[in-house]
mmCIF file of C-alpha atoms in Angstrom:
data_model
loop_
_atom_site.group_PDB
_atom_site.id
_atom_site.type_symbol
_atom_site.label_atom_id
_atom_site.label_comp_id
_atom_site.label_asym_id
_atom_site.label_seq_id
_atom_site.Cartn_x
_atom_site.Cartn_y
_atom_site.Cartn_z
ATOM 1 C CA MET A 156 15.468 88.420 73.381
ATOM 2 C CA ARG A 157 16.127 91.445 75.507
ATOM 3 C CA ILE A 158 18.277 89.423 77.862
ATOM 4 C CA ASN A 159 20.158 88.016 74.930
ATOM 5 C CA GLY A 160 20.464 91.487 73.526
ATOM 6 C CA GLU A 161 21.890 92.776 76.757
ATOM 7 C CA ALA A 162 24.253 89.827 76.864
ATOM 8 C CA SER A 163 25.335 90.490 73.310
ATOM 9 C CA SER A 164 25.828 94.161 74.055
ATOM 10 C CA GLU A 165 27.892 93.357 77.171
ATOM 11 C CA SER A 166 29.995 90.883 75.193
ATOM 12 C CA SER A 167 30.624 93.566 72.598
ATOM 13 C CA ARG A 168 31.805 95.947 75.273
ATOM 14 C CA ILE A 169 34.166 93.276 76.723
ATOM 15 C CA VAL A 170 35.594 92.552 73.278
ATOM 16 C CA SER A 171 35.939 96.271 72.679
ATOM 17 C CA ARG A 172 37.769 96.741 75.994
ATOM 18 C CA ARG A 173 40.051 93.823 75.175
ATOM 19 C CA LYS A 174 40.836 95.311 71.791
ATOM 20 C CA GLY A 175 41.494 98.654 73.423
ATOM 21 C CA GLY A 176 43.807 96.982 75.953
ATOM 22 C CA GLN A 177 45.739 95.358 73.117
ATOM 23 C CA LYS A 178 46.063 98.749 71.454
ATOM 24 C CA HIS A 179 47.406 100.237 74.681
ATOM 25 C CA SER A 180 49.802 97.289 75.064
ATOM 26 C CA PHE A 181 51.099 97.688 71.544
ATOM 27 C CA LEU A 182 51.477 101.427 72.104
ATOM 28 C CA LEU A 183 53.399 100.853 75.381
ATOM 29 C CA ILE A 184 55.710 98.322 73.710
ATOM 30 C CA GLY A 185 56.301 100.743 70.870
ATOM 31 C CA ILE A 186 57.196 103.613 73.214
ATOM 32 C CA THR A 187 59.514 101.364 75.280
ATOM 33 C CA SER A 188 61.280 100.138 72.149
ATOM 34 C CA PHE A 189 61.693 103.696 70.884
ATOM 35 C CA LEU A 190 63.191 104.878 74.183
ATOM 36 C CA PHE A 191 65.525 101.855 74.348
ATOM 37 C CA LEU A 192 66.800 102.417 70.809
ATOM 38 C CA SER A 193 67.117 106.164 71.479
ATOM 39 C CA ASN A 194 69.246 105.478 74.562
ATOM 40 C CA ILE A 195 71.508 103.178 72.557
ATOM 41 C CA ALA A 196 71.917 105.817 69.854
ATOM 42 C CA TRP A 197 72.685 108.490 72.470
ATOM 43 C CA ALA A 198 75.225 106.247 74.196
ATOM 44 C CA GLN A 199 76.951 105.439 70.909
ATOM 45 C CA GLU A 200 77.106 109.111 70.030
ATOM 46 C CA HIS A 201 78.442 110.238 73.431
ATOM 47 C CA GLN A 202 80.647 107.308 74.441
ATOM 48 C CA SER A 203 84.277 108.126 75.266
ATOM 49 C CA ALA A 204 86.720 107.486 72.468
ATOM 50 C CA PRO A 205 89.247 104.749 73.374
ATOM 51 C CA THR A 206 92.648 106.135 74.284
ATOM 52 C CA ILE A 207 96.027 104.415 74.526
ATOM 53 C CA ALA A 208 98.750 105.959 76.691
ATOM 54 C CA GLY A 209 102.300 104.859 77.327
ATOM 55 C CA TYR A 210 104.194 101.864 75.996
ATOM 56 C CA ARG A 211 104.064 98.183 76.768
ATOM 57 C CA ASN A 212 107.430 96.637 77.581
ATOM 58 C CA PHE A 213 108.452 93.016 77.965
ATOM 59 C CA SER A 214 106.161 90.630 79.802
ATOM 60 C CA TYR A 215 106.817 88.253 82.676
ATOM 61 C CA ASN A 216 104.401 85.655 81.281
ATOM 62 C CA GLY A 217 105.535 82.251 80.112
ATOM 63 C CA GLY A 218 109.060 81.736 81.364
ATOM 64 C CA SER A 219 108.794 84.189 84.215
ATOM 65 C CA PRO A 220 110.340 83.309 87.569
ATOM 66 C CA THR A 221 107.160 84.144 89.408
ATOM 67 C CA SER A 222 103.732 85.596 88.777
ATOM 68 C CA GLU A 223 104.534 88.536 91.082
ATOM 69 C CA PRO A 224 108.111 89.629 90.328
ATOM 70 C CA THR A 225 107.652 93.101 91.827
ATOM 71 C CA GLU A 226 105.894 92.287 95.113
ATOM 72 C CA GLU A 227 105.445 93.396 97.892
ATOM 73 C CA LYS A 228 103.731 96.772 97.952
ATOM 74 C CA PRO A 229 106.084 98.497 100.453
ATOM 75 C CA GLU A 230 109.142 97.441 98.445
ATOM 76 C CA SER A 231 110.437 99.711 95.680
ATOM 77 C CA LYS A 232 112.075 98.410 92.496
ATOM 78 C CA LEU A 233 112.347 101.755 90.698
ATOM 79 C CA TRP A 234 114.543 104.841 91.152
ATOM 80 C CA HIS A 235 115.735 107.931 89.259
ATOM 81 C CA ASN A 236 119.382 108.970 88.868
ATOM 82 C CA ASP A 237 121.430 111.050 86.401
ATOM 83 C CA GLY A 238 118.389 111.778 84.247
ATOM 84 C CA PHE A 239 117.433 108.106 83.834
ATOM 85 C CA TRP A 240 114.912 105.757 85.354
ATOM 86 C CA TRP A 241 116.357 102.514 86.687
ATOM 87 C CA GLY A 242 114.800 99.286 87.894
ATOM 88 C CA VAL A 243 115.538 95.877 89.362
ATOM 89 C CA LEU A 244 114.078 93.574 86.700
ATOM 90 C CA TRP A 245 114.266 89.891 85.853
ATOM 91 C CA ASP A 246 116.609 89.087 82.956
ATOM 92 C CA GLU A 247 115.399 86.094 80.945
ATOM 93 C CA VAL A 248 118.810 85.430 79.359
ATOM 94 C CA SER A 249 120.898 85.145 82.517
ATOM 95 C CA GLU A 250 117.873 84.071 84.605
ATOM 96 C CA ALA A 251 118.586 86.525 87.388
ATOM 97 C CA PHE A 252 117.425 89.854 88.774
ATOM 98 C CA ARG A 253 119.695 92.603 87.432
ATOM 99 C CA ILE A 254 119.866 96.400 87.222
ATOM 100 C CA HIS A 255 118.191 97.819 84.108
ATOM 101 C CA ARG A 256 118.261 101.354 82.642
ATOM 102 C CA PHE A 257 115.302 102.835 80.821
ATOM 103 C CA ASP A 258 115.940 104.401 77.395
ATOM 104 C CA PRO A 259 113.238 107.037 76.711
ATOM 105 C CA GLY A 260 114.200 107.196 73.019
ATOM 106 C CA THR A 261 113.454 103.547 72.290
ATOM 107 C CA GLN A 262 111.089 103.070 75.246
ATOM 108 C CA ASN A 263 113.038 99.945 76.223
ATOM 109 C CA TRP A 264 114.770 98.667 79.350
ATOM 110 C CA THR A 265 118.450 97.758 78.958
ATOM 111 C CA ASN A 266 120.253 95.292 81.196
ATOM 112 C CA VAL A 267 123.407 97.092 82.395
ATOM 113 C CA GLY A 268 124.905 94.028 84.028
ATOM 114 C CA PRO A 269 125.181 94.100 87.835
ATOM 115 C CA LEU A 270 123.680 91.043 89.495
ATOM 116 C CA VAL A 271 121.158 91.589 92.260
ATOM 117 C CA ASP A 272 119.975 88.035 92.965
ATOM 118 C CA SER A 273 119.935 84.777 91.010
ATOM 119 C CA GLU A 274 117.213 83.325 93.222
ATOM 120 C CA ARG A 275 113.970 83.214 91.255
ATOM 121 C CA ARG A 276 111.781 83.623 94.329
ATOM 122 C CA SER A 277 113.435 86.731 95.694
ATOM 123 C CA ALA A 278 112.288 90.333 96.011
ATOM 124 C CA ALA A 279 114.273 93.568 96.270
ATOM 125 C CA ASP A 280 113.969 96.975 97.867
ATOM 126 C CA VAL A 281 116.013 99.940 96.599
ATOM 127 C CA LEU A 282 117.518 103.000 98.282
ATOM 128 C CA SER A 283 119.309 105.448 95.965
ATOM 129 C CA GLU A 284 121.534 108.244 97.338
ATOM 130 C CA GLY A 285 123.377 110.092 94.595
ATOM 131 C CA THR A 286 126.109 107.818 93.234
ATOM 132 C CA THR A 287 125.511 105.212 95.956
ATOM 133 C CA LEU A 288 122.851 102.575 95.506
ATOM 134 C CA TYR A 289 121.645 100.114 98.136
ATOM 135 C CA ILE A 290 119.567 97.071 97.222
ATOM 136 C CA SER A 291 118.263 94.564 99.728
ATOM 137 C CA SER A 292 117.173 91.183 98.422
ATOM 138 C CA ARG A 293 115.098 88.752 100.442
ATOM 139 C CA LYS A 294 113.945 85.217 99.849
ATOM 140 C CA LYS A 295 110.172 84.972 99.614
ATOM 141 C CA THR A 296 108.133 82.811 101.956
ATOM 142 C CA ASN A 297 107.584 80.255 99.149
ATOM 143 C CA SER A 298 111.301 79.995 98.401
ATOM 144 C CA LYS A 299 113.207 76.762 99.045
ATOM 145 C CA SER A 300 116.212 78.761 100.196
ATOM 146 C CA SER A 301 116.877 79.319 103.888
ATOM 147 C CA ASP A 302 119.575 81.940 103.264
ATOM 148 C CA PRO A 303 119.139 85.322 104.978
ATOM 149 C CA ALA A 304 118.367 88.481 103.048
ATOM 150 C CA THR A 305 121.357 90.331 101.604
ATOM 151 C CA LEU A 306 122.400 93.942 101.224
ATOM 152 C CA ASN A 307 124.176 95.008 98.031
ATOM 153 C CA ARG A 308 125.921 98.359 97.628
ATOM 154 C CA TYR A 309 126.767 99.753 94.199
ATOM 155 C CA THR A 310 128.622 102.829 92.907
ATOM 156 C CA TYR A 311 127.334 104.721 89.876
ATOM 157 C CA ASN A 312 129.651 105.526 86.951
ATOM 158 C CA GLY A 313 128.425 108.560 85.021
ATOM 159 C CA GLY A 314 130.745 107.842 82.075
ATOM 160 C CA THR A 315 129.409 104.369 81.356
ATOM 161 C CA LYS A 316 125.914 105.063 82.708
ATOM 162 C CA SER A 317 126.017 101.922 84.822
ATOM 163 C CA TYR A 318 126.543 100.596 88.336
ATOM 164 C CA SER A 319 129.269 98.348 89.767
ATOM 165 C CA LEU A 320 129.111 96.276 92.954
ATOM 166 C CA ASP A 321 131.317 97.592 95.761
ATOM 167 C CA THR A 322 134.035 95.402 97.249
ATOM 168 C CA GLY A 323 132.905 93.401 100.266
ATOM 169 C CA PHE A 324 129.280 93.149 99.180
ATOM 170 C CA PRO A 325 126.799 91.553 99.363
ATOM 171 C CA VAL A 326 126.519 91.152 103.122
ATOM 172 C CA SER A 327 123.854 89.270 105.074
ATOM 173 C CA ILE A 328 121.132 90.986 107.062
ATOM 174 C CA PRO A 329 120.971 88.887 110.265
ATOM 175 C CA GLY A 330 117.640 87.437 111.324
ATOM 176 C CA THR A 331 116.072 87.336 107.858
ATOM 177 C CA THR A 332 115.068 84.000 106.322
ATOM 178 C CA GLN A 333 112.122 83.853 103.928
ATOM 179 C CA THR A 334 110.798 87.151 105.208
ATOM 180 C CA ARG A 335 107.937 89.239 103.908
ATOM 181 C CA ALA A 336 108.143 92.851 102.691
ATOM 182 C CA LEU A 337 111.647 93.814 103.776
ATOM 183 C CA THR A 338 112.481 97.514 103.336
ATOM 184 C CA ILE A 339 115.623 99.583 103.932
ATOM 185 C CA ALA A 340 116.248 103.228 104.875
ATOM 186 C CA LYS A 341 119.038 105.468 106.150
ATOM 187 C CA ASP A 342 118.763 107.877 109.073
ATOM 188 C CA SER A 343 120.360 111.306 109.583
ATOM 189 C CA ASN A 344 123.361 109.698 111.298
ATOM 190 C CA GLY A 345 124.173 107.557 108.286
ATOM 191 C CA LYS A 346 122.919 104.303 109.811
ATOM 192 C CA LEU A 347 121.162 101.830 107.548
ATOM 193 C CA TRP A 348 117.948 100.287 108.831
ATOM 194 C CA ALA A 349 116.086 97.196 107.694
ATOM 195 C CA THR A 350 112.582 96.206 108.772
ATOM 196 C CA TRP A 351 110.581 93.109 107.882
ATOM 197 C CA THR A 352 107.869 90.756 109.098
ATOM 198 C CA ASP A 353 108.194 87.100 110.000
ATOM 199 C CA ASN A 354 105.498 84.896 111.543
ATOM 200 C CA LEU A 355 103.217 87.906 112.003
ATOM 201 C CA ARG A 356 105.903 89.753 113.990
ATOM 202 C CA VAL A 357 107.778 92.908 112.979
ATOM 203 C CA PHE A 358 111.580 93.035 113.261
ATOM 204 C CA VAL A 359 114.191 95.759 112.761
ATOM 205 C CA ASN A 360 117.956 95.744 112.374
ATOM 206 C CA ARG A 361 120.567 98.423 111.680
ATOM 207 C CA SER A 362 124.149 98.883 110.674
ATOM 208 C CA THR A 363 126.820 99.647 113.294
ATOM 209 C CA THR A 364 130.194 101.115 112.302
ATOM 210 C CA ASP A 365 129.686 101.004 108.511
ATOM 211 C CA ASP A 366 127.335 99.699 105.802
ATOM 212 C CA SER A 367 128.718 96.181 106.039
#
């Protein structure tokens, strides 16, 4: 009987320890749940309020000429002149890249007419100097065209707030067919420079006696 008594007593202690372990487990689960819910409440209370800045203009989705109408990174499609922002944007109506003026009052871009390039897979780079505007337009590497890149020169009219293409332009930039990332610049001597890559090689070209 004593052995049985000791066995019974030991069993009681094991059961007691098990019950105590369950109590500790329940307590740990309760504390974890409380901390988790407290963290959620804190996060909800201190989360940043959503903010919306700027305006969303027209999209290039759907009938767009390309999924990347403003590539590549070195090329610029935007400039500032006469108190307005301007851009070379795709016009869905005429299906061509044209010069657009930004209206801050309506937050809209307005097509002001001058053609830049009717080739869907083309990309431009802009150089603005006062009333003179230069725009190079290249055919992208996925274009079916084998024509060289072109240089357009425009003159700004402050009365009509628009640009007009100069006589004799566009002109071809020799050596450029389906190039990548073509950019233009002008040096202190008034010479225009163009640089681009083709087949992993870098090329440059420049004007001679005049812009054409």
